PDB file of C-alpha atoms in Angstrom:
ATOM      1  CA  UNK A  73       0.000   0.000   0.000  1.00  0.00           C
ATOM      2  CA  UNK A  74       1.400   3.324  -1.232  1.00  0.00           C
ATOM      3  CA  UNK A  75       1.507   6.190   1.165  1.00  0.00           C
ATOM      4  CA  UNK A  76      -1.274   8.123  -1.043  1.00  0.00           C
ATOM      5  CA  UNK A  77      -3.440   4.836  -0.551  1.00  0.00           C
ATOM      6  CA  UNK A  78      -2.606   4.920   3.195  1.00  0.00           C
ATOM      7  CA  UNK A  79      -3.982   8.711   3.396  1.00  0.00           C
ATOM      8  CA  UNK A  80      -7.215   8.149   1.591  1.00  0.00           C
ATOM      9  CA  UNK A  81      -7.480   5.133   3.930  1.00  0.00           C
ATOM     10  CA  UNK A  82      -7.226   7.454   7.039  1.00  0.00           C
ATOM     11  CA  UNK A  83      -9.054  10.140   5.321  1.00  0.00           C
ATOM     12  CA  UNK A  84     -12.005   8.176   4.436  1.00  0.00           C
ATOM     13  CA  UNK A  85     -12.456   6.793   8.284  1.00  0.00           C
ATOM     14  CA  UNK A  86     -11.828  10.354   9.850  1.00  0.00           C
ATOM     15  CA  UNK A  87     -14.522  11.826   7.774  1.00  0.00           C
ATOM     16  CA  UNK A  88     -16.942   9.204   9.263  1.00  0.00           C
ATOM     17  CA  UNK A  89     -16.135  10.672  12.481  1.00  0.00           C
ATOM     18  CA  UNK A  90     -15.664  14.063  11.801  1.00  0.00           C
ATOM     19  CA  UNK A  91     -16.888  14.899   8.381  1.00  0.00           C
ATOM     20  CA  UNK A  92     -16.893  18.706   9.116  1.00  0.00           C
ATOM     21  CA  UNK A  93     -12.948  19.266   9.236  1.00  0.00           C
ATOM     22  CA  UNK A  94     -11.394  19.302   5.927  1.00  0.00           C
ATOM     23  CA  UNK A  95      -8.456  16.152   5.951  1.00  0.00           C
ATOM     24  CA  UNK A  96      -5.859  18.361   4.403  1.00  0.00           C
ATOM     25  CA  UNK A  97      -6.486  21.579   6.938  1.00  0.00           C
ATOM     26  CA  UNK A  98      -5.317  18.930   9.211  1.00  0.00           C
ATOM     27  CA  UNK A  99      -1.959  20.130  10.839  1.00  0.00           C
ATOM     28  CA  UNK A 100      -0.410  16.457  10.675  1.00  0.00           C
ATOM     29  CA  UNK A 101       2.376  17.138  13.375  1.00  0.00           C
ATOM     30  CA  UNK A 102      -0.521  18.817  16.092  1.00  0.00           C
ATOM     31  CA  UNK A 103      -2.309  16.413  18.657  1.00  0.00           C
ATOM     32  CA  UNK A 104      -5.177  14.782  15.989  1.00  0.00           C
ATOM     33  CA  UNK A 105      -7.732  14.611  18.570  1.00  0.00           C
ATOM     34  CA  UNK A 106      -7.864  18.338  18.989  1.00  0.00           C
ATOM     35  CA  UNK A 107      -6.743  19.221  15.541  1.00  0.00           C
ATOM     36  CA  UNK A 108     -10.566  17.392  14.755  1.00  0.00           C
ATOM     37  CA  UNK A 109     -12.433  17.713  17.837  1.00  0.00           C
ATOM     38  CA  UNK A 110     -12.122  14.221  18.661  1.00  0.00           C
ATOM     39  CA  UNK A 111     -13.159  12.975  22.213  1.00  0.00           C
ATOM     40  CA  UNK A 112     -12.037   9.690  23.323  1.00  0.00           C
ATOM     41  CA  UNK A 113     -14.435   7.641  22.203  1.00  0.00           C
ATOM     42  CA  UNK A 114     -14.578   8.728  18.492  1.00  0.00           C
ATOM     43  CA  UNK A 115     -10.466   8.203  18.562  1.00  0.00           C
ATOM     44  CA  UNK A 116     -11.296   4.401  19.801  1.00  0.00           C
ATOM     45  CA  UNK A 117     -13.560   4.226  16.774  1.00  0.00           C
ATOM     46  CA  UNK A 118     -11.104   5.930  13.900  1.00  0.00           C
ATOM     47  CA  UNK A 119      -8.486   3.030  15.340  1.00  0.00           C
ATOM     48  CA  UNK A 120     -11.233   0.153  15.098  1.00  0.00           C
ATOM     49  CA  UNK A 121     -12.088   1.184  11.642  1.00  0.00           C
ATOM     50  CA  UNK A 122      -8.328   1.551  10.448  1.00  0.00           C
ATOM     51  CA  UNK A 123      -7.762  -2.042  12.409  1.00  0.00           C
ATOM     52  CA  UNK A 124     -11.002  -3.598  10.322  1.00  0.00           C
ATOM     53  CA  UNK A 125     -10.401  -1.702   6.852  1.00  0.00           C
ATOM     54  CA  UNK A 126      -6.576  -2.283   6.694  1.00  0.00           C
ATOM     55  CA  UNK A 127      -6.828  -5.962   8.651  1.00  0.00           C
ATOM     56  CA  UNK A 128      -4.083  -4.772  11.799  1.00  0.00           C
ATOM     57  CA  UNK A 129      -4.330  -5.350  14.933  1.00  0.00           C
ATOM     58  CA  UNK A 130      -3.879  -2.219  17.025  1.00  0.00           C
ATOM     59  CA  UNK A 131      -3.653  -2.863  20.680  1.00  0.00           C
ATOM     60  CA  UNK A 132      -4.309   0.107  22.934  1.00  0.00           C
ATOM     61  CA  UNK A 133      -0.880  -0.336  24.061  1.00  0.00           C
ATOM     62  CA  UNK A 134      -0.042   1.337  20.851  1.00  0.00           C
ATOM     63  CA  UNK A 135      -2.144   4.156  20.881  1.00  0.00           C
ATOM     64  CA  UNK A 136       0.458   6.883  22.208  1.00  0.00           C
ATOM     65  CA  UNK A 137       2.644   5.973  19.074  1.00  0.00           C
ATOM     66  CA  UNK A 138      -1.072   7.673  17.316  1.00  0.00           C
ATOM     67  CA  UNK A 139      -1.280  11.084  18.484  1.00  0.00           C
ATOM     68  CA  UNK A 140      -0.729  13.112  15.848  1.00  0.00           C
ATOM     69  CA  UNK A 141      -1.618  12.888  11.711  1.00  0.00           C
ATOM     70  CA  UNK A 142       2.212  12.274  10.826  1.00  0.00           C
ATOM     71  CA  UNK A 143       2.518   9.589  14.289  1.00  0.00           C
ATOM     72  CA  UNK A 144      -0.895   7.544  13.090  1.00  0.00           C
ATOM     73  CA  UNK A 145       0.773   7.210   9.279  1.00  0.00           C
ATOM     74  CA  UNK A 146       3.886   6.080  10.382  1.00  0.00           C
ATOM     75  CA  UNK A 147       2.753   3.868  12.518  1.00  0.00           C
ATOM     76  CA  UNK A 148       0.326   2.360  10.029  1.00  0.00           C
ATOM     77  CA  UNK A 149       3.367   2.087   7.334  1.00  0.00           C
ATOM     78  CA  UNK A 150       5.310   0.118   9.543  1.00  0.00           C
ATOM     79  CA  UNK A 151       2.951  -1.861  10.302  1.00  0.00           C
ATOM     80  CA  UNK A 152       1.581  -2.889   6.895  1.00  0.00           C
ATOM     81  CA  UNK A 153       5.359  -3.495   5.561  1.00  0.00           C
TER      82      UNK A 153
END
């Protein structure tokens, strides 16, 4: 998966959460639950539809290494390589 592929990906399940902020006026190195308005429980769901649409497990051990935009792509691309 290319890293264009890997952004519509991410776009795609934060506009089913938050489908009122733009994806690219996202500030990808700024905390992404503020940047969108995110409480706690919408985060939980963005990372249980990236788990079920890209078939990775994403324990909430991991989530710290998702804070930001920039943080949740990298973390995806290492995990799908």
């Amino acid at each position: 998966m290319t890293d264009q592929d890997l952004r519509a990906v991410v776009a795609q399940q934060l506009g089913r959460i938050a489908p009122e902020i733009p994806f690219d006026d996202i500030n990808p190195s700024e905390d992404l639950r503020e940047e969108c308005d995110i409480d706690s429980m919408d985060f939980l769901t963005l990372i249980t539809g990236l788990g079920k649409e890209l078939s990775l497990p994403m324990p909430e051990a991991d989530y710290d290494q998702m804070r930001t935009l920039d943080d949740l792509l990298a973390y995806l691309g290492s995990r799908l390589t």
